[in-house]
């Protein structure tokens, strides 16, 4: 409703949506490739993935679904854990962590003009309908922050094939890590069940609780 009452704000939102997800996914996957390369595995680098060019990181199917339903993904970054210095478990964890960390860095950078008062932010989402002038840029930056935080938080959920799964395996003691690793073949199915459960039975929207709770903490830390 707020966007329908304010076409410039709608344009700012759509632009932020595309910029946040396309560049966020590209920077996310580049960060995996960079971290792996720094730790001794140049698999991704040899395949042209050590690049900030979104074209080398975007998956066509993921991009189409992103544009149609607002949910998509990039090409997984190829990593050979056995080539990582410091052991496959620790190395895999650091490479995985680099992706979500890059989204949080992107969000912090986008928030700087808002925090320092260089750009006038909207006071709340309800105020979008009356935003004008520099506030439109504020809407753009606000959603850049918003979507990058969501990307980072979502990828930290410890369910395969998300990055949080590899982070959890890297943090847990060996026995617990081996037990958790047995879930890897069922990761996509688990995610699908969680997504469907959230829509069919909102009272069991586990993903929504996790993403909402963690995102609010990150927003508070960023100060937006």
Tab-separated table of C-alpha atoms in Angstrom:
chain	number	residue	atom	x	y	z
A	1	UNK	CA	0.000	0.000	0.000
A	2	UNK	CA	2.805	2.438	0.948
A	3	UNK	CA	4.537	1.853	-2.396
A	4	UNK	CA	1.347	2.193	-4.455
A	5	UNK	CA	0.829	5.643	-2.943
A	6	UNK	CA	4.396	6.697	-3.820
A	7	UNK	CA	5.708	5.525	-7.242
A	8	UNK	CA	9.243	6.961	-6.712
A	9	UNK	CA	9.517	4.948	-3.494
A	10	UNK	CA	8.322	1.873	-5.385
A	11	UNK	CA	11.074	2.393	-7.976
A	12	UNK	CA	13.616	2.820	-5.168
A	13	UNK	CA	12.390	-0.386	-3.533
A	14	UNK	CA	12.544	-2.415	-6.773
A	15	UNK	CA	16.008	-1.044	-7.568
A	16	UNK	CA	17.212	-1.851	-4.057
A	17	UNK	CA	15.710	-5.332	-4.305
A	18	UNK	CA	17.590	-6.094	-7.528
A	19	UNK	CA	20.833	-4.408	-6.470
A	20	UNK	CA	20.801	-6.005	-3.018
A	21	UNK	CA	20.190	-9.536	-4.221
A	22	UNK	CA	22.240	-9.512	-7.416
A	23	UNK	CA	25.281	-7.785	-5.925
A	24	UNK	CA	24.717	-9.452	-2.549
A	25	UNK	CA	24.761	-12.926	-4.097
A	26	UNK	CA	27.763	-12.034	-6.277
A	27	UNK	CA	29.754	-10.596	-3.347
A	28	UNK	CA	28.700	-13.571	-1.216
A	29	UNK	CA	29.999	-16.146	-3.707
A	30	UNK	CA	33.117	-14.076	-4.491
A	31	UNK	CA	33.900	-14.033	-0.759
A	32	UNK	CA	33.727	-17.833	-0.647
A	33	UNK	CA	36.128	-18.009	-3.601
A	34	UNK	CA	38.475	-15.411	-2.083
A	35	UNK	CA	38.573	-17.116	1.313
A	36	UNK	CA	39.232	-20.521	-0.267
A	37	UNK	CA	41.991	-19.075	-2.440
A	38	UNK	CA	43.618	-17.397	0.570
A	39	UNK	CA	43.529	-20.712	2.425
A	40	UNK	CA	45.250	-22.559	-0.401
A	41	UNK	CA	42.455	-23.890	-2.625
A	42	UNK	CA	42.383	-22.215	-6.031
A	43	UNK	CA	39.582	-24.408	-7.443
A	44	UNK	CA	37.123	-21.514	-7.665
A	45	UNK	CA	39.804	-19.114	-8.927
A	46	UNK	CA	40.715	-21.476	-11.785
A	47	UNK	CA	37.054	-21.567	-12.786
A	48	UNK	CA	36.798	-17.789	-12.998
A	49	UNK	CA	34.869	-17.369	-9.755
A	50	UNK	CA	37.383	-15.052	-8.092
A	51	UNK	CA	35.519	-12.103	-9.604
A	52	UNK	CA	33.005	-9.460	-8.555
A	53	UNK	CA	31.241	-9.759	-11.921
A	54	UNK	CA	27.691	-10.923	-11.031
A	55	UNK	CA	27.421	-12.809	-14.337
A	56	UNK	CA	29.868	-15.507	-13.190
A	57	UNK	CA	28.021	-16.112	-9.918
A	58	UNK	CA	24.332	-15.955	-10.847
A	59	UNK	CA	22.419	-19.155	-11.531
A	60	UNK	CA	19.821	-18.691	-14.341
A	61	UNK	CA	17.108	-20.654	-12.530
A	62	UNK	CA	17.842	-18.919	-9.240
A	63	UNK	CA	17.748	-15.520	-10.931
A	64	UNK	CA	14.420	-16.219	-12.669
A	65	UNK	CA	12.828	-17.356	-9.416
A	66	UNK	CA	14.275	-14.296	-7.685
A	67	UNK	CA	12.541	-12.019	-10.181
A	68	UNK	CA	9.274	-14.008	-10.142
A	69	UNK	CA	8.820	-14.946	-6.498
A	70	UNK	CA	11.475	-12.940	-4.647
A	71	UNK	CA	13.582	-15.969	-3.674
A	72	UNK	CA	16.652	-17.158	-5.556
A	73	UNK	CA	20.236	-18.322	-5.311
A	74	UNK	CA	23.617	-18.108	-6.989
A	75	UNK	CA	25.949	-20.783	-8.365
A	76	UNK	CA	27.580	-22.690	-5.505
A	77	UNK	CA	31.281	-21.868	-5.252
A	78	UNK	CA	33.409	-24.985	-5.863
A	79	UNK	CA	35.724	-25.704	-2.944
A	80	UNK	CA	38.036	-28.640	-2.274
A	81	UNK	CA	38.175	-28.809	1.552
A	82	UNK	CA	41.161	-31.151	1.489
A	83	UNK	CA	43.332	-28.413	-0.052
A	84	UNK	CA	42.537	-25.842	2.617
A	85	UNK	CA	45.305	-24.974	5.062
A	86	UNK	CA	44.634	-25.640	8.726
A	87	UNK	CA	42.569	-28.767	8.108
A	88	UNK	CA	39.408	-29.350	6.107
A	89	UNK	CA	37.075	-28.807	9.053
A	90	UNK	CA	38.402	-25.393	10.112
A	91	UNK	CA	39.067	-24.314	6.523
A	92	UNK	CA	35.591	-25.265	5.353
A	93	UNK	CA	34.104	-23.321	8.255
A	94	UNK	CA	36.083	-20.169	7.415
A	95	UNK	CA	35.214	-20.360	3.721
A	96	UNK	CA	31.533	-20.836	4.554
A	97	UNK	CA	31.546	-17.989	7.078
A	98	UNK	CA	33.030	-15.583	4.514
A	99	UNK	CA	29.766	-15.527	2.522
A	100	UNK	CA	27.329	-14.321	5.213
A	101	UNK	CA	30.033	-12.046	6.641
A	102	UNK	CA	30.279	-10.289	3.269
A	103	UNK	CA	26.519	-9.585	3.315
A	104	UNK	CA	26.766	-8.038	6.778
A	105	UNK	CA	29.706	-5.879	5.629
A	106	UNK	CA	27.665	-4.768	2.604
A	107	UNK	CA	24.756	-3.889	4.899
A	108	UNK	CA	27.002	-1.884	7.238
A	109	UNK	CA	28.470	0.084	4.312
A	110	UNK	CA	24.995	0.889	2.955
A	111	UNK	CA	23.919	2.023	6.419
A	112	UNK	CA	26.779	4.516	6.855
A	113	UNK	CA	25.112	7.427	4.952
A	114	UNK	CA	21.961	6.862	7.021
A	115	UNK	CA	23.795	6.638	10.342
A	116	UNK	CA	25.882	9.755	9.649
A	117	UNK	CA	22.918	11.776	8.433
A	118	UNK	CA	24.251	12.244	4.915
A	119	UNK	CA	20.988	10.815	3.576
A	120	UNK	CA	17.644	11.470	5.229
A	121	UNK	CA	16.171	8.087	6.211
A	122	UNK	CA	12.462	7.393	6.438
A	123	UNK	CA	11.323	7.272	10.048
A	124	UNK	CA	9.518	3.934	9.544
A	125	UNK	CA	8.139	1.652	6.837
A	126	UNK	CA	4.780	3.413	7.227
A	127	UNK	CA	6.451	6.692	6.211
A	128	UNK	CA	7.414	5.333	2.786
A	129	UNK	CA	4.134	6.607	1.305
A	130	UNK	CA	5.199	10.220	1.965
A	131	UNK	CA	8.933	9.884	1.239
A	132	UNK	CA	10.403	12.452	-1.143
A	133	UNK	CA	13.732	13.962	-2.181
A	134	UNK	CA	16.706	12.441	-0.381
A	135	UNK	CA	14.308	10.211	1.557
A	136	UNK	CA	13.824	8.202	-1.661
A	137	UNK	CA	17.561	7.485	-1.624
A	138	UNK	CA	17.094	6.619	2.027
A	139	UNK	CA	14.444	4.061	1.024
A	140	UNK	CA	16.914	2.580	-1.480
A	141	UNK	CA	19.697	2.296	1.120
A	142	UNK	CA	17.310	0.990	3.780
A	143	UNK	CA	16.292	-1.932	1.596
A	144	UNK	CA	19.903	-2.594	0.576
A	145	UNK	CA	20.602	-3.014	4.294
A	146	UNK	CA	17.415	-4.999	4.849
A	147	UNK	CA	17.946	-7.578	2.114
A	148	UNK	CA	21.651	-8.084	2.775
A	149	UNK	CA	20.934	-8.743	6.432
A	150	UNK	CA	18.275	-11.265	5.404
A	151	UNK	CA	20.714	-12.956	3.022
A	152	UNK	CA	23.402	-13.155	5.683
A	153	UNK	CA	21.097	-14.420	8.415
A	154	UNK	CA	19.342	-16.961	6.191
A	155	UNK	CA	22.656	-18.444	5.082
A	156	UNK	CA	23.774	-18.839	8.698
A	157	UNK	CA	20.947	-21.275	9.474
A	158	UNK	CA	22.687	-24.606	10.269
A	159	UNK	CA	20.822	-26.690	7.674
A	160	UNK	CA	22.592	-28.052	4.570
A	161	UNK	CA	23.341	-26.769	1.981
A	162	UNK	CA	23.407	-23.377	3.746
A	163	UNK	CA	26.694	-21.928	5.001
A	164	UNK	CA	25.581	-22.180	8.604
A	165	UNK	CA	25.717	-25.971	8.336
A	166	UNK	CA	29.440	-25.933	7.505
A	167	UNK	CA	30.039	-23.331	10.214
A	168	UNK	CA	28.276	-25.561	12.768
A	169	UNK	CA	30.263	-28.617	11.652
A	170	UNK	CA	33.471	-26.609	12.023
A	171	UNK	CA	32.615	-25.386	15.520
A	172	UNK	CA	31.266	-28.611	17.041
A	173	UNK	CA	33.491	-31.300	18.571
A	174	UNK	CA	34.417	-34.059	16.128
A	175	UNK	CA	31.826	-36.601	17.315
A	176	UNK	CA	28.966	-34.081	17.251
A	177	UNK	CA	30.197	-32.760	13.891
A	178	UNK	CA	30.120	-36.277	12.408
A	179	UNK	CA	26.594	-36.787	13.718
A	180	UNK	CA	25.430	-33.485	12.224
A	181	UNK	CA	27.155	-34.279	8.916
A	182	UNK	CA	24.841	-37.251	8.440
A	183	UNK	CA	22.026	-34.777	7.760
A	184	UNK	CA	23.751	-33.413	4.650
A	185	UNK	CA	21.961	-35.642	2.081
A	186	UNK	CA	18.594	-34.572	3.516
A	187	UNK	CA	19.270	-30.826	3.697
A	188	UNK	CA	17.160	-29.701	0.736
A	189	UNK	CA	14.249	-31.806	1.969
A	190	UNK	CA	14.534	-30.354	5.467
A	191	UNK	CA	14.559	-26.812	4.087
A	192	UNK	CA	11.530	-27.520	1.888
A	193	UNK	CA	9.599	-28.926	4.848
A	194	UNK	CA	10.456	-25.870	6.939
A	195	UNK	CA	9.389	-23.498	4.132
A	196	UNK	CA	6.109	-25.302	3.498
A	197	UNK	CA	5.354	-25.601	7.216
A	198	UNK	CA	5.771	-21.845	7.575
A	199	UNK	CA	3.161	-21.188	4.894
A	200	UNK	CA	0.700	-23.931	5.766
A	201	UNK	CA	0.931	-23.607	9.542
A	202	UNK	CA	2.245	-20.167	10.551
A	203	UNK	CA	2.352	-21.259	14.185
A	204	UNK	CA	5.187	-23.598	13.154
A	205	UNK	CA	7.108	-21.029	11.105
A	206	UNK	CA	10.486	-22.001	12.537
A	207	UNK	CA	12.428	-20.311	9.721
A	208	UNK	CA	10.499	-17.083	10.273
A	209	UNK	CA	11.258	-17.111	13.992
A	210	UNK	CA	14.958	-17.735	13.416
A	211	UNK	CA	15.385	-15.226	10.582
A	212	UNK	CA	13.237	-12.571	12.265
A	213	UNK	CA	14.932	-12.872	15.643
A	214	UNK	CA	18.486	-12.898	14.301
A	215	UNK	CA	17.788	-10.117	11.773
A	216	UNK	CA	16.404	-7.828	14.464
A	217	UNK	CA	19.590	-8.275	16.479
A	218	UNK	CA	21.718	-7.407	13.433
A	219	UNK	CA	19.574	-4.358	12.612
A	220	UNK	CA	20.033	-3.112	16.174
A	221	UNK	CA	23.783	-3.621	15.938
A	222	UNK	CA	23.937	-1.735	12.624
A	223	UNK	CA	21.690	0.990	14.038
A	224	UNK	CA	18.941	1.176	11.406
